[in-house]
XYZ file of C-alpha atoms in Angstrom:
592
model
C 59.164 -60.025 -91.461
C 55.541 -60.456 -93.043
C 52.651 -58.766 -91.304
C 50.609 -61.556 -88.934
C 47.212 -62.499 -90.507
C 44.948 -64.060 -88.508
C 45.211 -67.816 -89.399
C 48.609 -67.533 -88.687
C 47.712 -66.070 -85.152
C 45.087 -68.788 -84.301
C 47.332 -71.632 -85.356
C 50.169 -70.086 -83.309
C 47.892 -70.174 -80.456
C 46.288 -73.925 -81.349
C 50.312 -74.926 -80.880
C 50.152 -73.602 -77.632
C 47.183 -74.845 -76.540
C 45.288 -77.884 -78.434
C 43.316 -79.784 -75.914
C 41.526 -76.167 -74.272
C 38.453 -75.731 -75.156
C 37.788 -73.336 -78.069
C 34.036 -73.850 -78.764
C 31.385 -74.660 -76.004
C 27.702 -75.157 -77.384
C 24.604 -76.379 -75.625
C 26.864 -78.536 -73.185
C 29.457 -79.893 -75.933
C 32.997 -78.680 -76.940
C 35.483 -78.644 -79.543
C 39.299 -77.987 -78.452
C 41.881 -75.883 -80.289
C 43.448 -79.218 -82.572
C 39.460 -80.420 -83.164
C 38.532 -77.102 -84.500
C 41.610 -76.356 -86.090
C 41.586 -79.684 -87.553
C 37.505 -79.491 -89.111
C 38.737 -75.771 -90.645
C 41.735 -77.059 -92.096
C 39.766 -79.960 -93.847
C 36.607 -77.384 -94.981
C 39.687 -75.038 -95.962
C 41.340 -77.245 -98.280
C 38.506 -78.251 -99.598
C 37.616 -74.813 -100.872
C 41.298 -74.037 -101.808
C 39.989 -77.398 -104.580
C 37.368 -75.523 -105.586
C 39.228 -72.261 -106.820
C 38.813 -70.400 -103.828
C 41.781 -68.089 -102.963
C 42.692 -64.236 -101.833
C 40.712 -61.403 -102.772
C 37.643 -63.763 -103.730
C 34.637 -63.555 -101.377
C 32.542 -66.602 -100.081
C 29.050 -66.735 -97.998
C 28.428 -67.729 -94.982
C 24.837 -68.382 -94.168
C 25.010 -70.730 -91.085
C 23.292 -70.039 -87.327
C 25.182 -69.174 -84.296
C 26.642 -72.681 -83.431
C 30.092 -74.498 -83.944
C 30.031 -75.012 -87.200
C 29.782 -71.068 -88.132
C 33.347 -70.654 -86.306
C 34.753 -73.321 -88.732
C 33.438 -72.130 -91.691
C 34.494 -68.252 -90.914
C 38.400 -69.801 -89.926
C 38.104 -72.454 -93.041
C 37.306 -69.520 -95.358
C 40.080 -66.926 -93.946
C 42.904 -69.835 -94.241
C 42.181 -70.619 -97.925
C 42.718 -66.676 -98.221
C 39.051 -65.863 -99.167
C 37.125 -63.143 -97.233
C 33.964 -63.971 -95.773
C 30.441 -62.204 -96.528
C 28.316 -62.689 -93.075
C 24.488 -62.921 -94.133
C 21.812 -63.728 -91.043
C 19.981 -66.995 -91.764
C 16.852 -65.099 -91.309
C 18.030 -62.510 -94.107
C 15.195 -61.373 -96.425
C 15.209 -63.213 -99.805
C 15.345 -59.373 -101.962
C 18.161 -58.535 -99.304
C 19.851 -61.716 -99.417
C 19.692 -61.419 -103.572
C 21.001 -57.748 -103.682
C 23.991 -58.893 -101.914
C 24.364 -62.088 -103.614
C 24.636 -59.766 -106.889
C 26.653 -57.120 -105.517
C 29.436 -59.068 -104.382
C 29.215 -61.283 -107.218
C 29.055 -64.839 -104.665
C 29.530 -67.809 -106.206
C 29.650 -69.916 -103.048
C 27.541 -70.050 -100.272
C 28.453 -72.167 -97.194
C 24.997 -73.462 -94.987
C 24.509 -75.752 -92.494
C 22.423 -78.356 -94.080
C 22.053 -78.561 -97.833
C 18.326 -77.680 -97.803
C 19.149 -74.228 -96.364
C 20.133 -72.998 -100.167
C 16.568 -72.442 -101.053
C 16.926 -68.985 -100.506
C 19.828 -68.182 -102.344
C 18.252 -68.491 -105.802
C 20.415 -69.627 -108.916
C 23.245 -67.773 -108.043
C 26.162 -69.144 -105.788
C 26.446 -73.199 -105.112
C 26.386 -74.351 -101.601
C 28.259 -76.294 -99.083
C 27.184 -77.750 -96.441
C 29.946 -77.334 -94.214
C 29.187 -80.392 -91.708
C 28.669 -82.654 -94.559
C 31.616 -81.411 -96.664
C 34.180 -82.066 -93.286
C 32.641 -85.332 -92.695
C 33.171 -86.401 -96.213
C 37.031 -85.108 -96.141
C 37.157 -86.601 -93.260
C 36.330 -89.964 -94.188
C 38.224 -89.557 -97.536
C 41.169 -88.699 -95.508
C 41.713 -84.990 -97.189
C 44.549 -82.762 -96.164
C 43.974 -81.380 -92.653
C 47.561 -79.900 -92.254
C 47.290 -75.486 -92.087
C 47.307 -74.339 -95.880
C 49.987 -72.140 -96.984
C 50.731 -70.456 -99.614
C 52.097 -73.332 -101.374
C 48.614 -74.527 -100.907
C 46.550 -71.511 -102.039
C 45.786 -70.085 -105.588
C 47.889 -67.250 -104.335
C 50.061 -65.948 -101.240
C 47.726 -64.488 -98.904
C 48.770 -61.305 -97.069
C 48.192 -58.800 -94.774
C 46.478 -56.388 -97.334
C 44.152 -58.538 -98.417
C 40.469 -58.906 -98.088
C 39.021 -60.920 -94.770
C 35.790 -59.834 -94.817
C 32.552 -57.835 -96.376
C 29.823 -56.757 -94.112
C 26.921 -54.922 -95.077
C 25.430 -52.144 -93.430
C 22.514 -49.833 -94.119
C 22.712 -47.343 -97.077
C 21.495 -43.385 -97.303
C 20.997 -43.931 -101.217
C 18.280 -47.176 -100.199
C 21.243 -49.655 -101.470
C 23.047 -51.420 -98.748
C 26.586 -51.078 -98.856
C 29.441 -53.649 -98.544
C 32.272 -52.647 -95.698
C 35.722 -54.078 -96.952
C 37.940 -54.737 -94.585
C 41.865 -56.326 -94.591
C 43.557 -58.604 -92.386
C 45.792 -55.832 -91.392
C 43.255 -53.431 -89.835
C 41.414 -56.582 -88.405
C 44.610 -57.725 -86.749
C 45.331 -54.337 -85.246
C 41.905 -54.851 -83.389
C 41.784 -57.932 -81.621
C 45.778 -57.016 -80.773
C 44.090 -53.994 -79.252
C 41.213 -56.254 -77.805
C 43.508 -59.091 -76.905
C 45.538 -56.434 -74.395
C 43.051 -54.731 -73.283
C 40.364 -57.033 -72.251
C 41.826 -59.952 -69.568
C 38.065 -61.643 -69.960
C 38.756 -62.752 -73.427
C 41.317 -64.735 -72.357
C 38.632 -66.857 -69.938
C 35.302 -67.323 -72.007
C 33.093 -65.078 -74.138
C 30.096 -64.965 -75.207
C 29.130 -64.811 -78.637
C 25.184 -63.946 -78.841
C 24.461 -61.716 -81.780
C 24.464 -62.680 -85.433
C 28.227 -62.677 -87.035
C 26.725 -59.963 -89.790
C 26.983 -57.449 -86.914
C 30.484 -56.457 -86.842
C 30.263 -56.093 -82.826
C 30.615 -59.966 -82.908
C 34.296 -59.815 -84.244
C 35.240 -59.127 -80.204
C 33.950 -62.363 -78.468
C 34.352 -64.510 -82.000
C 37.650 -64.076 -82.500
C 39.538 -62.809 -78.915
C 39.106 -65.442 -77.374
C 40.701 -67.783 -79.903
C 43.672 -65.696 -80.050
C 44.716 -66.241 -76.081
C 43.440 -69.695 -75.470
C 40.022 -68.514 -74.184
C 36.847 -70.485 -74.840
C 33.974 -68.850 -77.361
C 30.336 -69.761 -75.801
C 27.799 -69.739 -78.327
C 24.932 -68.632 -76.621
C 21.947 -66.240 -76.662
C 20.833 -63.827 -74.387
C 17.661 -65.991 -73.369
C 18.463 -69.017 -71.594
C 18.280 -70.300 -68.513
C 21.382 -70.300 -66.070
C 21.934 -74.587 -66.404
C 21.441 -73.932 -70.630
C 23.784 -71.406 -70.157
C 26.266 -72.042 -67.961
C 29.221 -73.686 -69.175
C 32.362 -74.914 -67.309
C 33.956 -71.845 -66.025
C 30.269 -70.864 -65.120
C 29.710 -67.063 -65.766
C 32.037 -65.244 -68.951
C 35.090 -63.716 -68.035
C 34.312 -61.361 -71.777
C 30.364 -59.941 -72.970
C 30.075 -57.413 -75.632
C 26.962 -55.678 -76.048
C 24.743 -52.725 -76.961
C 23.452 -50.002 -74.647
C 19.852 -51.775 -75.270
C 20.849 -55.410 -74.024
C 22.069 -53.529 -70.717
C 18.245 -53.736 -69.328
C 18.403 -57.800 -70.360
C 21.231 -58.213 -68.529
C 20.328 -56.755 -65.583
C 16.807 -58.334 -65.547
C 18.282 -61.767 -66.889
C 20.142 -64.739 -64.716
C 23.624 -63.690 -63.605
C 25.134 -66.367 -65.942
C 24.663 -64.003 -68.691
C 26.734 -61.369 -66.747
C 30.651 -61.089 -67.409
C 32.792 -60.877 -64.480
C 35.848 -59.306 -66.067
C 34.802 -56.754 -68.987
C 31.504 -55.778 -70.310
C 31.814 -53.705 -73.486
C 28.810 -51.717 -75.153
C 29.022 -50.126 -78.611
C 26.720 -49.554 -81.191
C 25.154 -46.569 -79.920
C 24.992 -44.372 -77.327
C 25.184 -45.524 -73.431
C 23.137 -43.800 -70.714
C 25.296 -43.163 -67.745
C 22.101 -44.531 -65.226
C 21.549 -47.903 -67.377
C 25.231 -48.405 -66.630
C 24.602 -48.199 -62.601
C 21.753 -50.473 -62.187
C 23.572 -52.967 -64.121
C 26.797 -52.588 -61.721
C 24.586 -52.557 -58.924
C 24.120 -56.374 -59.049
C 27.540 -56.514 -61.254
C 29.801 -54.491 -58.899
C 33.370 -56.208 -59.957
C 33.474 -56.230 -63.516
C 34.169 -53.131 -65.510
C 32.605 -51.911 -67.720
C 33.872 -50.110 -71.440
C 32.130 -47.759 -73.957
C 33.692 -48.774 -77.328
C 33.254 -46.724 -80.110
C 33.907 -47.515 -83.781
C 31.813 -48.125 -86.902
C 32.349 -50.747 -89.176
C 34.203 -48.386 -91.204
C 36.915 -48.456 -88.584
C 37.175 -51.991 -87.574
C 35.015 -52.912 -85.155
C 36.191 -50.483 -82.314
C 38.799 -47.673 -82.446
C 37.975 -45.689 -79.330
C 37.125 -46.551 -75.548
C 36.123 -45.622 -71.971
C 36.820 -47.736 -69.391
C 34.568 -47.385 -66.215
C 36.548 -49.718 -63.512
C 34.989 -50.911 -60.228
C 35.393 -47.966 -58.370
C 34.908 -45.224 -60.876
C 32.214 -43.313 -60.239
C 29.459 -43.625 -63.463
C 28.953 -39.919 -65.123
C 25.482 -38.790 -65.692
C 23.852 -38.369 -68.861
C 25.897 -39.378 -71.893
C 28.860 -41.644 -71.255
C 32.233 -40.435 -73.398
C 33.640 -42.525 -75.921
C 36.959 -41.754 -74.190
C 40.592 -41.678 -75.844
C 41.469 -43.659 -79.426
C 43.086 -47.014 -79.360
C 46.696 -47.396 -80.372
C 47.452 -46.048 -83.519
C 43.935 -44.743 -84.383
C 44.082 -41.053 -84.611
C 40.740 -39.143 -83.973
C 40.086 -35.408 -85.222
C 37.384 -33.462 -84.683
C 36.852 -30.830 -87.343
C 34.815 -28.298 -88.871
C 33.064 -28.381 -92.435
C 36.620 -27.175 -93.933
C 38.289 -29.797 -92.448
C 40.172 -27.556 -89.641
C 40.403 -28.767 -86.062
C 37.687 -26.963 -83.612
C 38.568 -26.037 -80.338
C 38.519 -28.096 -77.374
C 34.585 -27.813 -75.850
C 33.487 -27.054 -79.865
C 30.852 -29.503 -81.844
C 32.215 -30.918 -84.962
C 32.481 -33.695 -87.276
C 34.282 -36.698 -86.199
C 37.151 -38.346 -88.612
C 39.488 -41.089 -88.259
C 42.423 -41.936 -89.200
C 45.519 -44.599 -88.670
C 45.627 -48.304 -89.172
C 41.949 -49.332 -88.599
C 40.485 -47.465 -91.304
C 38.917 -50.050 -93.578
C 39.465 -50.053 -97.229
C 36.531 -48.902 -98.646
C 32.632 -50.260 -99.875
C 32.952 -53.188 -102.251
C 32.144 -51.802 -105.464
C 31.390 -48.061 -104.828
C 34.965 -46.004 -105.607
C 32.613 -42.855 -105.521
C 31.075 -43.427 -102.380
C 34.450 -44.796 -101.293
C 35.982 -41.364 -102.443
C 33.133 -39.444 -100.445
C 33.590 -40.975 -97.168
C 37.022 -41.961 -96.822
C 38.912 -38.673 -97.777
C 42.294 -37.786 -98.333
C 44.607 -36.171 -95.712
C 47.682 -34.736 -95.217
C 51.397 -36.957 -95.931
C 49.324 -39.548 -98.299
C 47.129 -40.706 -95.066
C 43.120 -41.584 -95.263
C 40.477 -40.544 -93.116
C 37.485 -42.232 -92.649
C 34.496 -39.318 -92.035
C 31.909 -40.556 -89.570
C 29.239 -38.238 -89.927
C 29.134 -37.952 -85.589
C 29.037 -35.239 -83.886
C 31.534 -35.474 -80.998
C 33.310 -32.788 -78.669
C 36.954 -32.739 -77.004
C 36.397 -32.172 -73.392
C 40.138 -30.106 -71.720
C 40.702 -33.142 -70.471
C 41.326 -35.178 -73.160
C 37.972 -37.672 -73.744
C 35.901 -37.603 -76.666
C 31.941 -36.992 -76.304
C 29.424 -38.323 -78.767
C 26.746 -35.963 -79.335
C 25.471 -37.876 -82.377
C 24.927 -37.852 -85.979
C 25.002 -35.047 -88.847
C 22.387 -37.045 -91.135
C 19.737 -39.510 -91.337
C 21.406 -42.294 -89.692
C 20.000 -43.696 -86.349
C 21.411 -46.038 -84.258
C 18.143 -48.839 -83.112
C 19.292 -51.680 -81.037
C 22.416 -51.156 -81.718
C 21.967 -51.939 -85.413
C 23.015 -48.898 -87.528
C 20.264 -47.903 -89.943
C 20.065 -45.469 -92.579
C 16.470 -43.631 -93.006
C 16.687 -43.073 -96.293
C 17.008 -46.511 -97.324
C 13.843 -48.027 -95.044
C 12.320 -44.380 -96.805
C 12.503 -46.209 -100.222
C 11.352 -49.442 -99.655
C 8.148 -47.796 -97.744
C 7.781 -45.531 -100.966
C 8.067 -48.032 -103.308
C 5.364 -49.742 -102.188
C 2.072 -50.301 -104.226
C -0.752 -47.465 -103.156
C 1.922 -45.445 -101.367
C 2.837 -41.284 -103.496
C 5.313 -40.484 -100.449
C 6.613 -41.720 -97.446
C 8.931 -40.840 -94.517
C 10.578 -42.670 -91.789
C 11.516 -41.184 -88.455
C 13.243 -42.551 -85.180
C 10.883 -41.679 -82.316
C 11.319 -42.984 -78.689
C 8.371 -44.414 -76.576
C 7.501 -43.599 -73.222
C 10.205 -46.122 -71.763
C 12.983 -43.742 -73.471
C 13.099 -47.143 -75.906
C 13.421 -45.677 -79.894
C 11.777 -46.989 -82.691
C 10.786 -46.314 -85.831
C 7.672 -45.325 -87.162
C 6.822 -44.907 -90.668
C 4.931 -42.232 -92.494
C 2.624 -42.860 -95.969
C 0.578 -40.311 -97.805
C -1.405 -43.000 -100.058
C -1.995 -42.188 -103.801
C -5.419 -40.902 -105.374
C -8.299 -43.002 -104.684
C -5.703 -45.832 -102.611
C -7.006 -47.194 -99.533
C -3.318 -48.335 -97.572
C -3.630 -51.736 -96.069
C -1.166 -50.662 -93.185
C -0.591 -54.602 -91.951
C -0.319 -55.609 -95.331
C 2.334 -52.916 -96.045
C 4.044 -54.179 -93.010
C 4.139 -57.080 -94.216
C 5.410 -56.161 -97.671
C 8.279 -54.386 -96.249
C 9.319 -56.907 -94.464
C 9.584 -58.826 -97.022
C 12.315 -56.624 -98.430
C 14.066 -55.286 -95.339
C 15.966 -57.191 -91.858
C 13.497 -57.003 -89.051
C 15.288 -54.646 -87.049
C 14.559 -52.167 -90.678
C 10.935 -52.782 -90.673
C 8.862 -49.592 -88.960
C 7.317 -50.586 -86.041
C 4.398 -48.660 -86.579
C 2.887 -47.242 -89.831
C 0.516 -44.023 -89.906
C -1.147 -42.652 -92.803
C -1.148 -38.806 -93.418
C -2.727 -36.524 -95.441
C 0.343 -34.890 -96.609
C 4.565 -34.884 -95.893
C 4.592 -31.466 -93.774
C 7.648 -29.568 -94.550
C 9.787 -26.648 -93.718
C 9.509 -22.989 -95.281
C 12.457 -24.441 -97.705
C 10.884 -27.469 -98.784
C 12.586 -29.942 -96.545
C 10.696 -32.376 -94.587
C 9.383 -31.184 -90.884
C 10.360 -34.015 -88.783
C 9.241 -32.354 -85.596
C 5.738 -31.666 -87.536
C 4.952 -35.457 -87.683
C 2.286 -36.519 -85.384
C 3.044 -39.431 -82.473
C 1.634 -42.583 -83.924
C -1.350 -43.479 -82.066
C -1.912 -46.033 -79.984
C -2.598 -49.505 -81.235
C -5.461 -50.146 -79.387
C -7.626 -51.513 -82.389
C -7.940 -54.497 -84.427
C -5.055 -53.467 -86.636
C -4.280 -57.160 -87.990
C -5.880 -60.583 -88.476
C -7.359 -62.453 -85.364
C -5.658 -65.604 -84.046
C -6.962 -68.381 -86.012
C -5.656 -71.612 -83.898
C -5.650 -72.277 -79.779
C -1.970 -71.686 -79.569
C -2.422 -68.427 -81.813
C -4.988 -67.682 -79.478
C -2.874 -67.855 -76.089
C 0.123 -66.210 -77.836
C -1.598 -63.284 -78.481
C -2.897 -62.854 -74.767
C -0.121 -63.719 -73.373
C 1.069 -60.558 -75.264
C -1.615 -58.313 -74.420
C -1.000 -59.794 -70.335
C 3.144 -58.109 -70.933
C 1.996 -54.981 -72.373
C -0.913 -54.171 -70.145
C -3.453 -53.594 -73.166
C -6.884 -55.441 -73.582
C -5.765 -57.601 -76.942
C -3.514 -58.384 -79.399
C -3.860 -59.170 -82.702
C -1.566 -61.630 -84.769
C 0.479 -58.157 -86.748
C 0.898 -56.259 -83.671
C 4.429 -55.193 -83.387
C 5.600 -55.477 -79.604
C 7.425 -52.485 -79.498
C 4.452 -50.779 -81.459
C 2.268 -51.793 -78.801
C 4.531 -50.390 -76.149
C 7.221 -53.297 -75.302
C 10.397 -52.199 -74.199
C 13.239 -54.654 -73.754
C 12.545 -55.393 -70.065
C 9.217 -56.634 -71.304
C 10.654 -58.380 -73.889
C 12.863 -60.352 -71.092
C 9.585 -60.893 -69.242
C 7.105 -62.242 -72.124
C 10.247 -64.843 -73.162
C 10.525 -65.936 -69.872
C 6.783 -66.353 -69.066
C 6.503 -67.754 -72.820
C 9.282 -71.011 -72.140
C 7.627 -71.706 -68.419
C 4.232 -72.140 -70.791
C 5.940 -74.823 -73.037
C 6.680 -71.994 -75.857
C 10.507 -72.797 -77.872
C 11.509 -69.555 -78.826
C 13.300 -67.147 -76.718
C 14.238 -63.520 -76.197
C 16.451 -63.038 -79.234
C 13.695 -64.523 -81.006
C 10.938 -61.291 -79.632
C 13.653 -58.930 -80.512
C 13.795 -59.969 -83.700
C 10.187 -61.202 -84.908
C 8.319 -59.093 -82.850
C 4.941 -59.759 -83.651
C 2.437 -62.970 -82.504
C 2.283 -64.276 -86.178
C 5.938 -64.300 -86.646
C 6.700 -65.980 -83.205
C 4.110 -68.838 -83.687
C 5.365 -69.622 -87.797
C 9.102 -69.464 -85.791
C 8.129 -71.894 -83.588
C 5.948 -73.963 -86.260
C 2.498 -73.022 -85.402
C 2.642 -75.008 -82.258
C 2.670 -73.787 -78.953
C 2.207 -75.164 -75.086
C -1.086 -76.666 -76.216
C -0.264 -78.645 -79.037
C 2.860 -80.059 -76.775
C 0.456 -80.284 -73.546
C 2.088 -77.648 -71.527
C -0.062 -75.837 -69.475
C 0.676 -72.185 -67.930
């Protein structure tokens, strides 16, 4: 009997129940036969166009109903699916355009292909269905009699890219197979899925795979939301989620945000490590749902290891476990010779079993280096965490054995922001750290020692970077030093590197317009400090994410359109008022 992939899974479950809801967005819904029905016509249309297994296929579309189409059009034709953000830089977006060698790009509208250069054509997926539509295309579930070639469970279904030490992102491959094993995993363990989840973060983030796809696979409902609206935006027929996945640093926004945003069956956090204390206060006003610590990086599948904190557990202090492996993941703790360390001992952490991912697209060396052989023919996927095997059983993360940091809960390696600072016009050398505020809130703040006779610019090298690297990459504060210090063997002295100092200065351009104007004190009103200027960062200037909750809030009672997601991401006055077109409550004839 062949190995389930997961169109086969969805359809089985569209068969079972067509007319539930699948999709819910701002107030409208698709059902199970609609949005089968709209991927089936999107996937035969790309099955025309040469599209088949092992070939790999864009998607650049925002969080709406139309992105869960074109991910479930592109996995029945037997491609796999390359998540980029729709706010992904245009050197970023070109890097991976050239690395995975795209040749087709599906968008939203056709004007969104701008950034995408000469390289892959686009389709405009709600165009394209309408069109098949009215043509009357094939909307029955392709097979293999339909594809270029039978799809199975060993091949590709999708390519994420996360941050790379070498300053080259790298491509995550990963098979139907280890994907399946997953959401079976998910699908078991977490009841909530099968009621309504919320899917908040961009798709390109792996930790979306829970919410996107669960909930599809048990006749659940996928709300595609953000974690920044109001409770009547928000709240959709079954009222709050039954299923929220998150990281540690959206715990604060949930607790300070409306309870509609709260899951009443399972709240999972990955991505980094959870506080035992952020946990309570959120249960204090969330006492019946329980809550999970999932572990796994992208290498892995999503998630390969959990804690479960129920209702009436009590919440451990400090660092929350990552708990016991899911089924068939195997977890091994070992020294630098690859031997297993005592219970209570630090070591590395490896995986193994069937959610290790195949490898980085492209890279067999790198591929060799981190996903190394064991014994009886097996692979093992080496994490570079540190974790510890309590006697009883559960798995501690202690964290990390390089440069990578964990921001956000987007993984980021140092060494890669570290090149794109260095590369920079004026700059001889340059260093990034991870640093926390006062708030316990980390950032990161970058380091340049400017070349000869080179006065540094440090907005304008903000600026620069940015143009290069995701927003959540970008330093949120910049410091120029005499020299790197370093160690008595040559290495860099992290601990030597001075605090940033406060941005109390004009370190950017003044507003220019009213709404510039009121944007930028509304700022300065959040973080307590006499004035902002258009380049401040707002975690530079001392914004955590409970102030982030605050200035969107205060920012849509004044007539503003952009939300919390929106300050998490832009950060900075001049980015929030070009997001939002330059016009603010004035120009509309709000008043605060």
């Amino acid at each position: 009997m062949a190995e389930p992939s997961l169109p086969g899974l969805f359809q089985a479950q569209v068969a079972r129940t067509p007319h539930a809801a699948a999709v819910h967005r701002d107030g409208r819904e698709l059902d199970y036969a609609e949005l089968n029905r709209r991927a089936n016509l999107l996937a035969h249309h790309l099955i025309a166009r040469g599209v088949g297994p092992e070939q790999v296929v864009g998607v650049r579309i925002p969080r709406s109903a139309d992105l869960v189409v074109a991910l479930l059009a592109v996995l029945k034709a037997g491609a796999a699916y390359v998540p980029i953000d729709s706010d992904c830089p245009a050197e970023r977006l070109d890097f991976i355009v050239e690395d995975t060698g795209l040749r087709l790009m599906l968008v939203q509208d056709a004007g969104d292909a701008g950034d995408a250069g000469d390289g892959p054509s686009t389709v405009a997926v709600p165009a394209v269905v309408a069109a098949a539509e009215a043509a009357g295309g094939p909307a029955h579930d392709p097979t293999d009699a339909d594809r270029s070639a039978p799809l199975t469970a060993h091949n590709l279904a999708y390519v994420i890219y996360t941050s790379g030490s070498t300053g080259r992102p790298k491509g995550v491959t990963v098979q139907h197979d280890t994907l399946v094993r997953y959401l079976e995993f998910a699908c078991a363990a977490y009841p909530g899925l099968a009621r309504e989840a919320l899917l908040h973060s961009p798709v390109a983030f792996d930790l979306t795979v829970t919410a996107l796809y669960g909930p599809l696979l048990l006749g659940g409902c996928v709300r595609v939301s953000s974690l920044d609206g109001e409770p009547a935006e928000q709240g959709g027929a079954a009222g709050r989620p039954g299923f929220v996945k998150a990281t540690p640093s959206h715990l604060p926004l949930l607790t300070a945000l409306p309870s509609s945003l709260s899951p009443t069956g399972e709240l999972v956090v990955g991505g980094e490590m959870l506080i035992g204390d952020v946990v309570e206060r959120w249960r204090s006003t969330h006492p019946g749902a329980t809550v999970v610590n999932e572990y796994g990086p992208t290498e892995a599948t999503v998630g390969c290891c959990v804690f479960h904190i129920r209702p009436d557990d009590a919440v451990e202090p400090g660092a929350t476990p990552i708990g016991h492996p899911t089924p068939g993941t195997e977890l091994y703790v070992l020294d630098e010779r690859l031997r297993p360390v005592p219970a209570g001992t630090e070591g590395e952490l490896y995986i193994a079993g069937c959610q290790v991912a195949r490898g980085y697209l492209g890279r067999p060396g790198l591929t060799a280096e981190r996903f190394v052989a064991a014994a009886g023919g097996r692979r093992m996927y080496r994490t570079g965490d540190i974790a510890r095997m309590r006697p009883d059983g559960v798995l501690e993360y202690l964290g990390r054995t390089d440069d990578q940091v964990k921001i956000r809960g987007y993984r980021i390696e140092l060494g890669e922001v570290t090149s794109v600072v260095a590369a920079q016009r004026g700059v001889r050398q340059a260093a990034v750290v991870a640093r926390e505020d006062s708030s316990g809130d980390r950032y990161l703040a970058g380091y340049v020692v400017p070349e000869d006779g080179a006065a540094l610019d440090l907005t304008e090298l903000r600026e620069a970077v940015a143009r290069t690297l995701p927003s959540y990459m970008v330093p949120s504060a910049f410091m120029t030093i005499a020299e790197l210090p370093l160690t008595s063997n040559g290495k860099l002295d992290t601990r030597a590197l001075p605090e940033p100092p406060a941005e109390d200065g004009p370190v950017g351009a003044a507003p220019r317009t009213e709404a510039e104007t009121r944007l930028c004190a509304l700022f300065a009103e959040i973080l307590g400090v006499p004035a902002v200027y258009l380049d401040d960062d707002f975690f530079g200037r001392g914004g955590d994410s409970l102030r982030a909750a605050r200035l969107a809030n205060k920012a849509r009672k004044s007539g503003w359109t952009f939300g919390l997601r929106d300050v998490l991401e832009l950060r900075t006055p001049r980015a929030l008022a070009g997001h939002a077109g330059g016009t603010g409550p004035v120009a509309e004839g709000a008043v605060s």
